[in-house]
Amino acid sequence: MKHLTVRQRLSALLTGALLLGAALAPSAPASAQAPAPTTWTGTWATAPTTVPKTDTTTFRDRTIRQIVHTSIAGTALRIRLSNEFGKQPLKIGEVRIARRAPGTDEPTIDPATDRRLTFSGKSSVSIPAGAPALSDPVTLRVPARSDLVVSLHLPESTPGSTVNSFAAQRSYIAAGNVTGDTKIEPQSVTERWYFLTGVSVRATSTGPSGTGKASAAVALGDSITADTTLGTNHRWTDYLAQRLQGPGGPRHPVGVLNKGISGNRLLHDPNPPAGHPAEAYAAYFGESGLKRFDRDVAAQPGVRHVLVLLGVNDLGHPGNIAPLSEKVTGQDLIDGHRQLIARAHERGLRIYGATITPFKNDTLGFYTPENAAARQTFNHWLRTSGEYDGVIDFDAALRDPADPERLLAAYDSGDHLHTNDAGREAMARAVPLRFFK
């Protein structure tokens, strides 16, 4: 059965709108707490958004079982939960984490690795509106590029207010508190992550040499960064994590954290015209890259590197699902990226900019000669100015040599804007590994 990518499904929606193994050390008990390490490094992350007014999803006495895919290995872990967009305290009765059972794509855990997580020593937690919460550390051996299962029990009526709606990964909703069950019988299945925004580890060696202090690289982007074929973990950041652990990779572990949000813009929050069908979904596109940089990038555990691919939605949304008053030029994009550079450097981070990829004849109506010229203006600045610490030339990696404004057919998902798995792998190959050494 062929699975469509999240963005392909979103593309169809927008088009319609526009036309209209390792395990725990054997001696450790399930509640064993790891000694608090001095540093933590992100192994997985996602970017949260709010929901539109029409999304009334509510959980009451439900378990949400969610699957996440690590980038680097560790001997202990902790998770980050978020009530960023909630308007009331988020009350969680129990949280458990385990490795996914080997050889299955079902929400089944390896019971030998099942761990209850605590918060200040308590098994339940109430997270104030607008706040995150970090779990206490727990000892668990986590392999690199492996699946973890996080189960949250929500005992009270809880709006699904903080979410990544384009996870391209199934999550499972079951009645009652079944957080510790090896296998659950879900009442419903969604392709969202709720309330869970990060997993960090006490990192262990994964590279060919395996020395030096672990660090994290955060990818700030839109759907081209977030997208993958459903359940396959074929984002370009997943392929990059694999490269970093192979020949030519750095001598220390580098976690790769994907902070891409489908529909995200650099300069503007979602702002659909009144009465436009996009009012039903634009909130899922998230706050602008400039607004969310501190939370989604600078605050990530162990972050040392930032990779930025933003701008195509700034060009394409105005006049389609955003007002024409938000139309941008190439210079507007340059000015916005300069802000990201300054804010990264202020924090001592290395930041690398990616060229905007081709989108001629895209099915969303983004392409115009004016937008093509703005893309070229921005890409020329990025390649020649030296203002970023390095350049990732995704445009050169993906364009059709016979028509450089188009994606190469072999990398085209079919909408002429987003890449397929082969294109995402090509993107990962275009990232210079020397950036991380």
CSV table of C-alpha atoms in Angstrom, one decimal:
chain,number,residue,atom,x,y,z
A,1,MET,CA,0.0,0.0,0.0
A,2,LYS,CA,1.5,3.3,-1.0
A,3,HIS,CA,1.5,5.9,1.8
A,4,LEU,CA,1.3,9.6,0.9
A,5,THR,CA,3.5,12.0,2.8
A,6,VAL,CA,2.0,14.4,5.2
A,7,ARG,CA,2.8,17.2,2.9
A,8,GLN,CA,1.2,15.5,0.0
A,9,ARG,CA,-2.0,15.2,1.9
A,10,LEU,CA,-1.7,18.8,3.0
A,11,SER,CA,-0.9,19.8,-0.6
A,12,ALA,CA,-4.2,18.2,-1.6
A,13,LEU,CA,-6.0,20.1,1.1
A,14,LEU,CA,-4.3,23.4,0.2
A,15,THR,CA,-4.9,22.9,-3.5
A,16,GLY,CA,-8.6,22.4,-2.8
A,17,ALA,CA,-8.6,25.6,-0.7
A,18,LEU,CA,-6.8,27.5,-3.4
A,19,LEU,CA,-9.2,26.3,-6.0
A,20,LEU,CA,-11.8,27.1,-3.7
A,21,GLY,CA,19.4,-3.4,20.3
A,22,ALA,CA,20.2,-2.4,23.7
A,23,ALA,CA,18.1,-2.6,26.9
A,24,LEU,CA,18.3,-1.5,30.6
A,25,ALA,CA,21.2,-2.9,32.7
A,26,PRO,CA,19.8,-6.1,34.1
A,27,SER,CA,20.2,-5.2,37.8
A,28,ALA,CA,18.2,-1.9,37.6
A,29,PRO,CA,14.6,-1.9,38.7
A,30,ALA,CA,11.8,-0.2,36.6
A,31,SER,CA,11.9,2.9,38.8
A,32,ALA,CA,15.7,3.3,38.8
A,33,GLN,CA,16.8,6.9,38.5
A,34,ALA,CA,20.0,7.8,36.8
A,35,PRO,CA,22.5,10.0,38.5
A,36,ALA,CA,22.0,13.5,37.2
A,37,PRO,CA,24.6,14.1,34.5
A,38,THR,CA,26.1,17.5,34.1
A,39,THR,CA,25.0,17.8,30.5
A,40,TRP,CA,22.3,16.5,28.3
A,41,THR,CA,22.1,16.3,24.5
A,42,GLY,CA,18.9,16.2,22.4
A,43,THR,CA,18.3,12.9,20.5
A,44,TRP,CA,14.8,13.7,19.2
A,45,ALA,CA,12.6,16.8,19.1
A,46,THR,CA,9.6,18.3,17.4
A,47,ALA,CA,8.2,21.8,17.2
A,48,PRO,CA,4.8,22.5,18.8
A,49,THR,CA,2.0,24.6,17.5
A,50,THR,CA,-1.4,25.8,18.6
A,51,VAL,CA,-4.6,24.5,17.0
A,52,PRO,CA,-7.4,26.4,15.1
A,53,LYS,CA,-10.6,27.2,16.9
A,54,THR,CA,-12.3,24.5,14.9
A,55,ASP,CA,-10.1,21.8,16.4
A,56,THR,CA,-12.0,20.7,19.5
A,57,THR,CA,-10.0,17.5,20.2
A,58,THR,CA,-10.3,16.6,23.9
A,59,PHE,CA,-8.9,13.7,25.9
A,60,ARG,CA,-10.5,12.4,29.1
A,61,ASP,CA,-9.2,9.3,30.8
A,62,ARG,CA,-7.2,8.4,27.7
A,63,THR,CA,-3.7,7.1,27.1
A,64,ILE,CA,-1.8,8.6,24.2
A,65,ARG,CA,1.0,6.3,23.0
A,66,GLN,CA,3.5,8.1,20.7
A,67,ILE,CA,6.5,6.8,18.7
A,68,VAL,CA,9.7,8.9,18.3
A,69,HIS,CA,12.9,8.1,16.5
A,70,THR,CA,16.2,8.8,18.1
A,71,SER,CA,19.3,10.2,16.4
A,72,ILE,CA,22.1,9.4,19.0
A,73,ALA,CA,22.6,6.8,21.6
A,74,GLY,CA,22.6,7.3,25.4
A,75,THR,CA,22.8,5.5,28.7
A,76,ALA,CA,20.1,7.6,30.4
A,77,LEU,CA,17.3,9.9,29.2
A,78,ARG,CA,14.7,12.5,30.1
A,79,ILE,CA,11.8,13.9,28.2
A,80,ARG,CA,10.3,17.4,27.7
A,81,LEU,CA,6.6,17.9,27.8
A,82,SER,CA,4.9,21.2,26.8
A,83,ASN,CA,1.8,23.0,27.6
A,84,GLU,CA,3.0,25.9,25.5
A,85,PHE,CA,-0.4,26.7,23.9
A,86,GLY,CA,-2.7,25.5,26.7
A,87,LYS,CA,-5.0,27.8,28.5
A,88,GLN,CA,-5.3,25.7,31.6
A,89,PRO,CA,-2.9,23.4,33.6
A,90,LEU,CA,-2.0,20.2,31.8
A,91,LYS,CA,-2.6,17.4,34.2
A,92,ILE,CA,-0.8,14.1,33.4
A,93,GLY,CA,-1.5,11.1,35.6
A,94,GLU,CA,1.4,8.9,34.5
A,95,VAL,CA,4.1,8.8,31.9
A,96,ARG,CA,6.1,5.7,30.8
A,97,ILE,CA,8.8,5.2,28.2
A,98,ALA,CA,10.2,2.1,26.6
A,99,ARG,CA,11.9,0.9,23.5
A,100,ARG,CA,9.6,-0.3,20.8
A,101,ALA,CA,9.4,-4.1,20.5
A,102,PRO,CA,11.8,-5.2,17.8
A,103,GLY,CA,10.4,-6.3,14.4
A,104,THR,CA,7.1,-4.5,14.6
A,105,ASP,CA,5.5,-1.3,13.4
A,106,GLU,CA,2.7,-1.7,16.0
A,107,PRO,CA,2.5,0.4,19.2
A,108,THR,CA,4.0,-2.5,21.2
A,109,ILE,CA,6.8,-2.0,23.7
A,110,ASP,CA,9.7,-4.2,24.8
A,111,PRO,CA,8.5,-4.8,28.4
A,112,ALA,CA,12.1,-5.3,29.7
A,113,THR,CA,12.8,-1.7,28.9
A,114,ASP,CA,9.5,-0.2,30.3
A,115,ARG,CA,10.2,2.7,32.7
A,116,ARG,CA,7.9,5.0,34.7
A,117,LEU,CA,9.0,8.6,34.4
A,118,THR,CA,8.7,11.0,37.4
A,119,PHE,CA,8.7,14.7,37.8
A,120,SER,CA,10.4,16.0,41.0
A,121,GLY,CA,10.0,12.4,42.2
A,122,LYS,CA,6.2,12.2,41.5
A,123,SER,CA,4.5,10.0,38.9
A,124,SER,CA,2.0,12.7,38.0
A,125,VAL,CA,2.6,16.3,37.0
A,126,SER,CA,0.6,19.4,36.5
A,127,ILE,CA,2.1,21.8,33.9
A,128,PRO,CA,1.0,25.4,34.0
A,129,ALA,CA,-0.4,27.0,30.9
A,130,GLY,CA,2.4,28.2,28.6
A,131,ALA,CA,5.1,26.2,30.4
A,132,PRO,CA,7.2,23.1,29.7
A,133,ALA,CA,8.2,20.3,32.1
A,134,LEU,CA,11.3,18.1,32.2
A,135,SER,CA,11.1,14.6,33.6
A,136,ASP,CA,13.6,13.3,36.1
A,137,PRO,CA,16.5,11.3,34.5
A,138,VAL,CA,16.0,7.6,34.2
A,139,THR,CA,18.6,5.0,33.4
A,140,LEU,CA,17.9,3.3,30.0
A,141,ARG,CA,20.2,2.3,27.3
A,142,VAL,CA,19.0,3.9,24.1
A,143,PRO,CA,20.4,2.9,20.7
A,144,ALA,CA,21.1,5.4,18.0
A,145,ARG,CA,18.4,5.7,15.3
A,146,SER,CA,15.9,3.5,17.2
A,147,ASP,CA,12.2,3.9,18.2
A,148,LEU,CA,11.1,4.9,21.6
A,149,VAL,CA,7.5,4.6,22.8
A,150,VAL,CA,6.2,7.4,25.1
A,151,SER,CA,2.8,6.8,26.8
A,152,LEU,CA,0.9,9.6,28.5
A,153,HIS,CA,-2.2,9.2,30.6
A,154,LEU,CA,-4.6,12.2,30.7
A,155,PRO,CA,-7.0,11.5,33.6
A,156,GLU,CA,-9.1,14.7,33.2
A,157,SER,CA,-10.7,16.5,30.3
A,158,THR,CA,-7.8,17.9,28.4
A,159,PRO,CA,-7.9,19.9,25.2
A,160,GLY,CA,-5.3,18.8,22.6
A,161,SER,CA,-3.9,22.4,22.5
A,162,THR,CA,-0.2,21.8,22.0
A,163,VAL,CA,0.6,19.6,19.0
A,164,ASN,CA,2.6,18.9,15.9
A,165,SER,CA,-0.1,18.0,13.5
A,166,PHE,CA,2.1,16.8,10.6
A,167,ALA,CA,4.2,14.2,12.4
A,168,ALA,CA,4.1,11.6,9.6
A,169,GLN,CA,4.1,9.1,12.4
A,170,ARG,CA,1.1,7.3,13.9
A,171,SER,CA,0.1,7.9,17.5
A,172,TYR,CA,-2.4,5.7,19.3
A,173,ILE,CA,-5.3,6.8,21.6
A,174,ALA,CA,-6.7,4.2,24.1
A,175,ALA,CA,-9.2,4.3,26.9
A,176,GLY,CA,-8.0,4.4,30.5
A,177,ASN,CA,-4.5,4.2,31.9
A,178,VAL,CA,-2.8,1.6,29.8
A,179,THR,CA,0.6,3.3,29.9
A,180,GLY,CA,2.3,0.2,31.2
A,181,ASP,CA,0.6,-2.3,28.8
A,182,THR,CA,2.9,-4.1,26.4
A,183,LYS,CA,0.3,-3.8,23.7
A,184,ILE,CA,-2.7,-1.6,23.6
A,185,GLU,CA,-6.0,-1.7,21.7
A,186,PRO,CA,-6.4,1.9,20.4
A,187,GLN,CA,-9.7,3.5,20.0
A,188,SER,CA,-8.3,5.8,17.4
A,189,VAL,CA,-5.1,6.6,15.5
A,190,THR,CA,-3.7,10.0,14.6
A,191,GLU,CA,-0.7,11.3,12.8
A,192,ARG,CA,0.1,13.9,15.5
A,193,TRP,CA,2.4,14.3,18.5
A,194,TYR,CA,0.6,15.7,21.5
A,195,PHE,CA,2.4,17.6,24.4
A,196,LEU,CA,5.7,15.7,23.8
A,197,THR,CA,8.5,18.0,22.3
A,198,GLY,CA,11.8,16.4,23.2
A,199,VAL,CA,13.9,13.5,24.4
A,200,SER,CA,17.5,14.1,25.5
A,201,VAL,CA,20.1,11.6,26.5
A,202,ARG,CA,23.4,11.2,28.3
A,203,ALA,CA,25.2,10.5,25.1
A,204,THR,CA,27.4,7.6,24.3
A,205,SER,CA,29.7,7.0,21.4
A,206,THR,CA,28.1,6.3,18.0
A,207,GLY,CA,30.7,7.6,15.6
A,208,PRO,CA,33.6,5.8,14.0
A,209,SER,CA,36.0,7.2,16.5
A,210,GLY,CA,33.6,8.0,19.3
A,211,THR,CA,35.5,10.7,21.2
A,212,GLY,CA,34.7,14.2,22.4
A,213,LYS,CA,31.7,15.9,23.9
A,214,ALA,CA,28.3,15.3,22.3
A,215,SER,CA,26.4,18.2,20.7
A,216,ALA,CA,23.1,18.8,18.9
A,217,ALA,CA,22.3,20.2,15.5
A,218,VAL,CA,18.9,21.8,15.2
A,219,ALA,CA,17.2,22.0,11.8
A,220,LEU,CA,14.8,25.0,11.6
A,221,GLY,CA,12.5,24.7,8.7
A,222,ASP,CA,9.1,24.1,7.1
A,223,SER,CA,7.5,21.0,5.5
A,224,ILE,CA,10.6,20.3,3.3
A,225,THR,CA,12.4,19.7,6.6
A,226,ALA,CA,9.5,18.0,8.5
A,227,ASP,CA,8.2,15.7,5.7
A,228,THR,CA,8.7,12.0,5.3
A,229,THR,CA,6.8,9.1,4.0
A,230,LEU,CA,4.5,8.0,6.8
A,231,GLY,CA,6.2,6.0,9.5
A,232,THR,CA,9.5,5.6,7.6
A,233,ASN,CA,11.7,8.2,9.3
A,234,HIS,CA,13.0,9.4,5.9
A,235,ARG,CA,13.3,13.1,6.7
A,236,TRP,CA,16.5,14.6,5.4
A,237,THR,CA,17.5,15.1,9.0
A,238,ASP,CA,17.1,11.3,9.6
A,239,TYR,CA,19.4,10.7,6.7
A,240,LEU,CA,21.9,13.3,8.0
A,241,ALA,CA,21.9,11.5,11.4
A,242,GLN,CA,22.9,8.3,9.6
A,243,ARG,CA,25.7,10.1,7.7
A,244,LEU,CA,27.1,11.7,10.9
A,245,GLN,CA,27.5,8.2,12.4
A,246,GLY,CA,29.2,6.8,9.3
A,247,PRO,CA,32.6,7.2,7.6
A,248,GLY,CA,33.7,10.8,7.5
A,249,GLY,CA,31.5,11.7,10.4
A,250,PRO,CA,32.7,13.7,13.5
A,251,ARG,CA,34.6,12.1,16.3
A,252,HIS,CA,31.8,12.9,18.8
A,253,PRO,CA,28.1,12.2,18.8
A,254,VAL,CA,25.9,14.8,17.1
A,255,GLY,CA,22.1,14.7,17.8
A,256,VAL,CA,20.0,15.9,15.0
A,257,LEU,CA,16.8,17.6,16.1
A,258,ASN,CA,14.0,18.3,13.5
A,259,LYS,CA,12.2,21.6,14.2
A,260,GLY,CA,10.4,21.7,10.9
A,261,ILE,CA,6.7,22.7,10.7
A,262,SER,CA,4.7,22.2,7.6
A,263,GLY,CA,3.6,25.6,6.2
A,264,ASN,CA,6.0,27.5,8.5
A,265,ARG,CA,7.2,31.0,7.4
A,266,LEU,CA,10.3,32.9,8.5
A,267,LEU,CA,8.7,36.4,8.8
A,268,HIS,CA,5.0,35.9,9.6
A,269,ASP,CA,2.6,33.8,11.7
A,270,PRO,CA,-0.3,32.2,10.0
A,271,ASN,CA,-2.8,34.8,8.9
A,272,PRO,CA,-5.5,33.5,6.6
A,273,PRO,CA,-8.0,36.0,5.2
A,274,ALA,CA,-11.4,36.1,7.0
A,275,GLY,CA,-13.7,33.5,5.6
A,276,HIS,CA,-10.9,31.6,3.8
A,277,PRO,CA,-10.9,27.8,4.2
A,278,ALA,CA,-7.4,28.0,5.6
A,279,GLU,CA,-8.9,29.3,8.8
A,280,ALA,CA,-9.6,25.6,9.5
A,281,TYR,CA,-5.9,24.6,9.4
A,282,ALA,CA,-3.5,27.5,9.2
A,283,ALA,CA,-2.8,27.6,12.9
A,284,TYR,CA,-1.0,24.3,12.5
A,285,PHE,CA,1.7,26.1,10.5
A,286,GLY,CA,3.2,27.5,13.7
A,287,GLU,CA,4.7,30.7,14.8
A,288,SER,CA,7.2,32.4,12.5
A,289,GLY,CA,10.8,31.2,12.5
A,290,LEU,CA,11.9,34.5,14.0
A,291,LYS,CA,9.4,34.2,16.8
A,292,ARG,CA,10.1,30.6,17.7
A,293,PHE,CA,13.9,30.6,17.4
A,294,ASP,CA,14.6,31.0,21.1
A,295,ARG,CA,12.3,28.2,22.2
A,296,ASP,CA,12.8,25.7,19.3
A,297,VAL,CA,16.5,26.3,18.6
A,298,ALA,CA,18.4,28.1,21.3
A,299,ALA,CA,16.8,26.3,24.2
A,300,GLN,CA,17.5,22.8,22.9
A,301,PRO,CA,19.8,20.7,25.1
A,302,GLY,CA,23.4,20.5,23.8
A,303,VAL,CA,22.7,22.7,20.8
A,304,ARG,CA,25.9,23.8,19.0
A,305,HIS,CA,24.8,23.9,15.3
A,306,VAL,CA,21.8,25.4,13.6
A,307,LEU,CA,20.7,24.5,10.0
A,308,VAL,CA,18.1,26.9,8.5
A,309,LEU,CA,15.8,26.2,5.5
A,310,LEU,CA,13.0,28.8,5.5
A,311,GLY,CA,11.6,31.2,2.9
A,312,VAL,CA,9.5,29.3,0.3
A,313,ASN,CA,6.2,29.8,2.2
A,314,ASP,CA,7.0,33.4,2.7
A,315,LEU,CA,7.1,33.7,-1.0
A,316,GLY,CA,4.1,31.4,-1.8
A,317,HIS,CA,1.5,32.1,0.9
A,318,PRO,CA,0.7,35.8,0.3
A,319,GLY,CA,-2.2,36.0,-2.2
A,320,ASN,CA,-3.0,32.4,-1.6
A,321,ILE,CA,-3.6,31.6,2.1
A,322,ALA,CA,-2.2,34.9,3.5
A,323,PRO,CA,-3.0,38.5,2.6
A,324,LEU,CA,-1.1,40.2,-0.2
A,325,SER,CA,0.1,42.8,2.4
A,326,GLU,CA,2.5,40.1,3.6
A,327,LYS,CA,4.2,39.7,0.3
A,328,VAL,CA,8.0,39.6,0.6
A,329,THR,CA,11.0,40.4,-1.5
A,330,GLY,CA,14.4,38.7,-1.6
A,331,GLN,CA,15.7,41.5,0.5
A,332,ASP,CA,13.0,40.9,3.1
A,333,LEU,CA,14.2,37.3,3.4
A,334,ILE,CA,17.8,38.4,3.6
A,335,ASP,CA,17.0,40.8,6.5
A,336,GLY,CA,15.1,38.1,8.3
A,337,HIS,CA,17.9,35.6,8.0
A,338,ARG,CA,20.4,38.2,9.2
A,339,GLN,CA,18.4,38.3,12.4
A,340,LEU,CA,18.7,34.5,12.9
A,341,ILE,CA,22.4,34.8,12.3
A,342,ALA,CA,22.8,37.5,14.9
A,343,ARG,CA,20.8,35.7,17.5
A,344,ALA,CA,22.6,32.5,16.9
A,345,HIS,CA,26.0,34.1,17.2
A,346,GLU,CA,24.9,36.0,20.3
A,347,ARG,CA,24.5,32.5,21.9
A,348,GLY,CA,27.8,31.2,20.6
A,349,LEU,CA,26.1,28.9,18.1
A,350,ARG,CA,27.3,28.0,14.6
A,351,ILE,CA,24.6,28.6,12.0
A,352,TYR,CA,24.4,27.4,8.4
A,353,GLY,CA,22.0,28.6,5.8
A,354,ALA,CA,20.3,26.5,3.1
A,355,THR,CA,19.4,27.8,-0.3
A,356,ILE,CA,15.6,27.8,-1.2
A,357,THR,CA,14.8,24.9,-3.5
A,358,PRO,CA,13.2,25.1,-6.9
A,359,PHE,CA,9.3,25.1,-7.2
A,360,LYS,CA,8.5,25.9,-10.8
A,361,ASN,CA,5.0,24.7,-11.8
A,362,ASP,CA,4.2,23.7,-8.3
A,363,THR,CA,0.6,22.6,-7.7
A,364,LEU,CA,0.0,25.0,-4.8
A,365,GLY,CA,0.4,28.1,-7.0
A,366,PHE,CA,3.5,29.4,-5.3
A,367,TYR,CA,5.5,29.9,-8.5
A,368,THR,CA,5.5,33.3,-10.3
A,369,PRO,CA,8.3,35.0,-12.1
A,370,GLU,CA,8.5,37.5,-9.3
A,371,ASN,CA,8.8,34.8,-6.6
A,372,ALA,CA,11.4,33.0,-8.8
A,373,ALA,CA,13.5,36.3,-8.9
A,374,ALA,CA,13.2,36.7,-5.1
A,375,ARG,CA,14.4,33.2,-4.6
A,376,GLN,CA,17.4,33.8,-6.8
A,377,THR,CA,18.2,37.1,-5.0
A,378,PHE,CA,18.2,35.4,-1.7
A,379,ASN,CA,20.2,32.4,-2.9
A,380,HIS,CA,22.8,34.6,-4.5
A,381,TRP,CA,23.2,36.5,-1.2
A,382,LEU,CA,23.5,33.3,0.8
A,383,ARG,CA,26.1,31.8,-1.5
A,384,THR,CA,28.3,34.9,-1.8
A,385,SER,CA,27.9,37.1,1.4
A,386,GLY,CA,29.7,34.9,3.9
A,387,GLU,CA,27.3,36.0,6.6
A,388,TYR,CA,26.3,32.5,7.5
A,389,ASP,CA,29.0,30.3,9.0
A,390,GLY,CA,28.5,27.9,6.0
A,391,VAL,CA,26.2,27.3,3.1
A,392,ILE,CA,24.1,24.2,2.4
A,393,ASP,CA,23.2,24.3,-1.3
A,394,PHE,CA,20.0,22.3,-1.5
A,395,ASP,CA,19.1,24.2,-4.6
A,396,ALA,CA,22.1,22.9,-6.5
A,397,ALA,CA,21.5,19.4,-5.1
A,398,LEU,CA,17.9,19.2,-6.2
A,399,ARG,CA,17.4,21.3,-9.4
A,400,ASP,CA,16.9,20.0,-12.9
A,401,PRO,CA,20.1,21.0,-14.9
A,402,ALA,CA,17.9,21.4,-18.0
A,403,ASP,CA,15.5,23.8,-16.2
A,404,PRO,CA,17.1,25.1,-12.9
A,405,GLU,CA,13.8,26.5,-11.7
A,406,ARG,CA,12.3,23.0,-11.5
A,407,LEU,CA,13.0,20.1,-9.2
A,408,LEU,CA,14.7,17.2,-10.8
A,409,ALA,CA,12.0,14.7,-11.7
A,410,ALA,CA,13.8,11.9,-9.8
A,411,TYR,CA,13.5,13.9,-6.6
A,412,ASP,CA,10.0,15.3,-7.1
A,413,SER,CA,7.2,14.1,-4.8
A,414,GLY,CA,4.7,15.0,-7.5
A,415,ASP,CA,3.7,18.5,-6.5
A,416,HIS,CA,6.9,20.0,-7.9
A,417,LEU,CA,7.7,21.7,-4.5
A,418,HIS,CA,8.4,18.9,-2.1
A,419,THR,CA,10.9,16.1,-2.4
A,420,ASN,CA,10.4,12.4,-2.3
A,421,ASP,CA,12.6,10.0,-0.2
A,422,ALA,CA,15.3,10.1,-2.8
A,423,GLY,CA,15.3,13.9,-2.7
A,424,ARG,CA,15.5,13.9,1.0
A,425,GLU,CA,18.5,11.6,0.9
A,426,ALA,CA,20.1,13.9,-1.6
A,427,MET,CA,19.6,16.8,0.7
A,428,ALA,CA,21.4,15.0,3.5
A,429,ARG,CA,24.3,14.3,1.2
A,430,ALA,CA,24.5,18.0,0.4
A,431,VAL,CA,25.2,18.9,4.1
A,432,PRO,CA,29.0,19.2,4.5
A,433,LEU,CA,30.1,17.0,7.4
A,434,ARG,CA,33.0,19.3,8.1
A,435,PHE,CA,30.5,21.6,9.8
A,436,PHE,CA,30.3,19.3,12.7
A,437,LYS,CA,34.0,18.4,13.3
